[in-house]
Short mmCIF file of C-alpha atoms in Angstrom, two decimals:
data_model
loop_
_atom_site.label_atom_id
_atom_site.label_comp_id
_atom_site.label_asym_id
_atom_site.label_seq_id
_atom_site.Cartn_x
_atom_site.Cartn_y
_atom_site.Cartn_z
CA MET A 13 3.32 -10.56 18.41
CA HIS A 14 6.48 -12.51 19.06
CA SER A 15 6.15 -16.35 19.38
CA ARG A 16 3.28 -16.19 16.93
CA LEU A 17 3.90 -19.76 15.85
CA ARG A 18 3.46 -21.36 19.00
CA LEU A 19 0.34 -19.38 19.82
CA HIS A 20 -1.01 -19.96 16.33
CA ALA A 21 -0.64 -23.72 16.96
CA VAL A 22 -2.35 -23.54 20.24
CA ALA A 23 -5.24 -21.52 18.78
CA VAL A 24 -5.73 -23.96 15.91
CA VAL A 25 -5.95 -26.80 18.56
CA VAL A 26 -8.33 -24.93 20.71
CA LEU A 27 -10.24 -23.90 17.73
CA GLY A 28 -10.67 -27.42 16.67
CA ILE A 29 -11.87 -28.55 20.09
CA CYS A 30 -14.30 -25.64 20.06
CA LEU A 31 -15.63 -26.48 16.67
CA SER A 32 -15.95 -30.18 17.57
CA CYS A 33 -18.08 -29.01 20.45
CA GLY A 34 -20.38 -26.91 18.37
CA ALA A 35 -18.92 -23.53 19.08
CA LYS A 36 -18.70 -20.96 16.32
CA ALA A 37 -15.54 -19.81 14.69
CA PRO A 38 -14.10 -16.45 15.82
CA PRO A 39 -15.42 -13.46 14.08
CA THR A 40 -13.59 -11.98 11.06
CA HIS A 41 -12.62 -8.27 11.25
CA TYR A 42 -12.33 -6.23 8.20
CA TYR A 43 -10.14 -3.07 7.50
CA VAL A 44 -9.67 -0.27 5.30
CA LEU A 45 -6.57 2.16 5.00
CA ASP A 46 -7.16 5.57 6.67
CA LEU A 47 -5.37 7.55 4.28
CA PRO A 48 -4.48 11.30 4.76
CA ALA A 49 -5.77 14.20 2.80
CA PRO A 50 -3.74 15.46 -0.21
CA ALA A 51 -1.29 18.28 -0.08
CA PRO A 52 -2.23 21.93 -1.10
CA ALA A 53 -2.23 22.70 -4.72
CA SER A 54 0.64 24.52 -6.32
CA ALA A 55 1.08 26.23 -9.74
CA ARG A 56 -0.54 23.66 -12.25
CA LEU A 57 1.69 22.17 -15.13
CA GLN A 58 0.32 21.59 -18.44
CA HIS A 59 1.28 17.95 -18.75
CA THR A 60 -1.62 15.32 -18.78
CA ALA A 61 -1.50 11.71 -17.57
CA VAL A 62 -3.48 8.67 -17.00
CA LEU A 63 -2.72 6.60 -13.81
CA VAL A 64 -2.89 2.85 -14.08
CA PRO A 65 -4.12 1.11 -10.97
CA LEU A 66 -1.29 -0.11 -8.63
CA ARG A 67 -0.07 -3.58 -9.09
CA VAL A 68 0.45 -5.69 -5.93
CA THR A 69 2.61 -8.63 -5.13
CA ARG A 70 0.91 -12.01 -4.44
CA VAL A 71 1.57 -11.85 -0.82
CA ILE A 72 -0.48 -8.46 -0.61
CA GLY A 73 -2.97 -9.54 -3.11
CA GLN A 74 -4.35 -12.65 -0.99
CA GLY A 75 -6.72 -10.48 0.90
CA ARG A 76 -5.46 -11.12 4.46
CA ILE A 77 -3.28 -8.83 6.47
CA VAL A 78 0.37 -9.77 6.42
CA TYR A 79 2.94 -10.17 9.19
CA ARG A 80 6.53 -11.30 9.15
CA GLU A 81 8.56 -12.58 12.03
CA SER A 82 11.73 -12.78 9.81
CA PRO A 83 12.68 -11.53 6.38
CA GLU A 84 12.13 -14.97 4.94
CA GLN A 85 8.83 -15.94 6.72
CA VAL A 86 5.46 -14.64 5.63
CA GLY A 87 2.36 -15.06 7.78
CA PHE A 88 -1.30 -14.13 7.52
CA TYR A 89 -4.03 -13.16 9.93
CA GLU A 90 -6.85 -15.63 9.17
CA TYR A 91 -9.47 -13.46 10.84
CA HIS A 92 -8.10 -9.99 10.00
CA ARG A 93 -8.68 -9.09 6.26
CA TRP A 94 -9.15 -6.20 3.96
CA ALA A 95 -12.48 -4.92 3.30
CA GLU A 96 -11.13 -2.97 0.27
CA ASP A 97 -7.97 -3.92 -1.83
CA PRO A 98 -5.54 -1.69 -0.31
CA GLU A 99 -3.90 -0.88 -3.77
CA ASP A 100 -7.29 0.75 -4.67
CA GLY A 101 -7.07 3.21 -1.89
CA VAL A 102 -3.42 3.91 -2.40
CA THR A 103 -3.99 4.46 -6.11
CA ARG A 104 -6.82 6.89 -5.34
CA LEU A 105 -4.65 8.88 -2.93
CA LEU A 106 -1.83 8.87 -5.40
CA LEU A 107 -4.12 10.47 -8.14
CA GLN A 108 -5.62 13.01 -5.60
CA GLU A 109 -2.01 13.99 -4.43
CA LEU A 110 -0.82 14.54 -7.95
CA MET A 111 -3.76 16.69 -8.89
CA ALA A 112 -3.62 18.63 -5.55
CA ARG A 113 0.10 19.48 -6.15
CA GLY A 114 -0.61 20.59 -9.76
CA THR A 115 1.97 17.99 -11.17
CA PHE A 116 -0.49 17.73 -14.23
CA SER A 117 -3.30 19.79 -15.66
CA SER A 118 -5.28 16.54 -15.80
CA VAL A 119 -4.57 13.09 -14.46
CA VAL A 120 -7.38 10.49 -14.53
CA PRO A 121 -7.62 6.64 -13.99
CA PHE A 122 -6.45 4.58 -16.98
CA ASP A 123 -9.65 3.39 -19.02
CA GLY A 124 -7.85 2.24 -22.14
CA ARG A 125 -9.32 5.16 -24.06
CA THR A 126 -8.30 8.54 -22.77
CA ARG A 127 -5.33 10.10 -24.55
CA ALA A 128 -2.68 11.81 -22.42
CA ASP A 129 1.04 12.84 -22.42
CA PHE A 130 2.30 10.46 -19.81
CA ILE A 131 1.20 7.05 -18.41
CA LEU A 132 1.77 6.45 -14.75
CA ARG A 133 2.38 2.98 -13.45
CA GLY A 134 3.68 1.39 -10.25
CA GLU A 135 3.36 -1.23 -7.51
CA LEU A 136 2.44 -1.61 -3.98
CA ARG A 137 5.59 -3.76 -3.00
CA ARG A 138 5.15 -3.96 0.68
CA LEU A 139 2.20 -3.63 3.12
CA GLU A 140 2.65 -5.73 6.25
CA GLU A 141 3.51 -5.91 9.91
CA VAL A 142 7.24 -6.30 10.75
CA ASP A 143 7.80 -8.29 14.15
CA TYR A 144 11.57 -8.70 13.76
CA GLY A 145 14.66 -6.77 14.33
CA GLY A 146 13.15 -4.27 16.92
CA PRO A 147 9.72 -3.06 17.92
CA VAL A 148 6.52 -3.98 15.82
CA ARG A 149 6.37 -1.83 12.77
CA ALA A 150 3.93 -1.26 9.77
CA ALA A 151 6.15 -1.36 6.55
CA VAL A 152 4.91 0.09 3.23
CA GLU A 153 7.02 0.24 -0.14
CA ILE A 154 5.68 1.72 -3.39
CA SER A 155 7.29 2.28 -6.77
CA LEU A 156 6.21 4.35 -9.60
CA GLU A 157 7.31 5.10 -13.20
CA LEU A 158 6.46 7.87 -15.76
CA VAL A 159 6.14 6.62 -19.37
CA ASP A 160 6.00 8.74 -22.30
CA ALA A 161 2.80 7.78 -24.11
CA GLY A 162 4.09 8.71 -27.50
CA THR A 163 7.34 6.73 -27.36
CA GLY A 164 6.64 4.16 -24.68
CA ARG A 165 10.04 5.23 -22.88
CA VAL A 166 10.13 5.35 -19.22
CA THR A 167 11.22 9.03 -18.53
CA TRP A 168 11.31 8.84 -14.63
CA SER A 169 11.02 6.11 -11.84
CA GLY A 170 11.22 6.36 -8.13
CA ALA A 171 10.36 4.32 -5.09
CA SER A 172 9.61 5.03 -1.31
CA ALA A 173 9.74 2.72 1.50
CA VAL A 174 8.33 3.86 4.94
CA THR A 175 8.09 2.04 8.24
CA GLU A 176 5.96 3.30 11.33
CA GLU A 177 6.39 2.02 14.81
CA VAL A 178 3.34 0.50 16.32
CA ALA A 179 2.48 1.58 19.79
CA ALA A 180 -0.28 -1.30 20.66
CA SER A 181 0.16 -4.81 19.86
CA GLU A 182 -3.18 -5.18 18.09
CA VAL A 183 -4.09 -5.53 14.43
CA ARG A 184 -6.24 -2.31 14.48
CA SER A 185 -3.07 -0.44 15.50
CA VAL A 186 -0.94 -1.92 12.93
CA VAL A 187 -3.61 -1.02 10.07
CA SER A 188 -3.67 2.60 11.47
CA ARG A 189 0.18 2.83 11.05
CA MET A 190 0.07 1.26 7.62
CA GLY A 191 -2.33 4.20 6.58
CA VAL A 192 0.19 6.81 7.91
CA ALA A 193 3.07 4.96 6.27
CA ALA A 194 1.19 4.76 2.85
CA GLY A 195 0.41 8.37 3.24
CA LYS A 196 4.00 9.35 3.57
CA SER A 197 5.22 6.99 1.05
CA VAL A 198 2.61 8.67 -1.51
CA ARG A 199 3.64 12.05 -0.54
CA GLU A 200 7.35 11.27 -1.05
CA LEU A 201 6.89 9.62 -4.41
CA SER A 202 4.59 12.37 -5.79
CA GLY A 203 7.00 15.15 -4.50
CA GLN A 204 9.93 13.29 -6.26
CA LEU A 205 7.71 13.26 -9.58
CA ASP A 206 6.62 16.81 -9.29
CA ARG A 207 10.26 18.15 -8.63
CA HIS A 208 11.34 16.17 -11.77
CA LEU A 209 8.69 17.51 -14.07
CA ARG A 210 9.16 21.07 -12.78
CA THR A 211 13.04 20.96 -13.08
CA LYS A 212 12.50 19.48 -16.63
CA GLY A 213 10.09 22.38 -17.52
#
């Protein structure tokens, strides 16, 4: 996946020649995150929560799978895109994980009407292929904070960054490791939050 700029330039020229001859554009491939099942349930706490859908950066939100050849340079795969907004799948997994752990007696998606003790909100900060500083990796970073619904005060916040090495240099393998990394990040964050609330009593 290195020297992508040169290859991309060549591909654009070749594509232009092909299109001028009446050839079809390459097919677009669509992907979803394959996320793991949640952890087994523990003794359930009595708090309730609503979970606001995770925000995403503009880099992730444009729909194409992201790669970086340096910390400053962002690239997008033109013909490899998300079939589902990845933040939707990660939000669902987070909700399922918190319920399975017993962190709350009830945690539901935010709808603007449901009352609860806490509001959970966060951001999917990174979801990308990393091509510099070693082997190709899938990188995921998620942040989360717990807000007291009565006072509006943030009572806990956490973040988790996970990278997974990619064995094969193809986008499908990158997406597969993104799913693994996202699952680990969600488990780490939900574990931090669960320990906080159980310690707090």
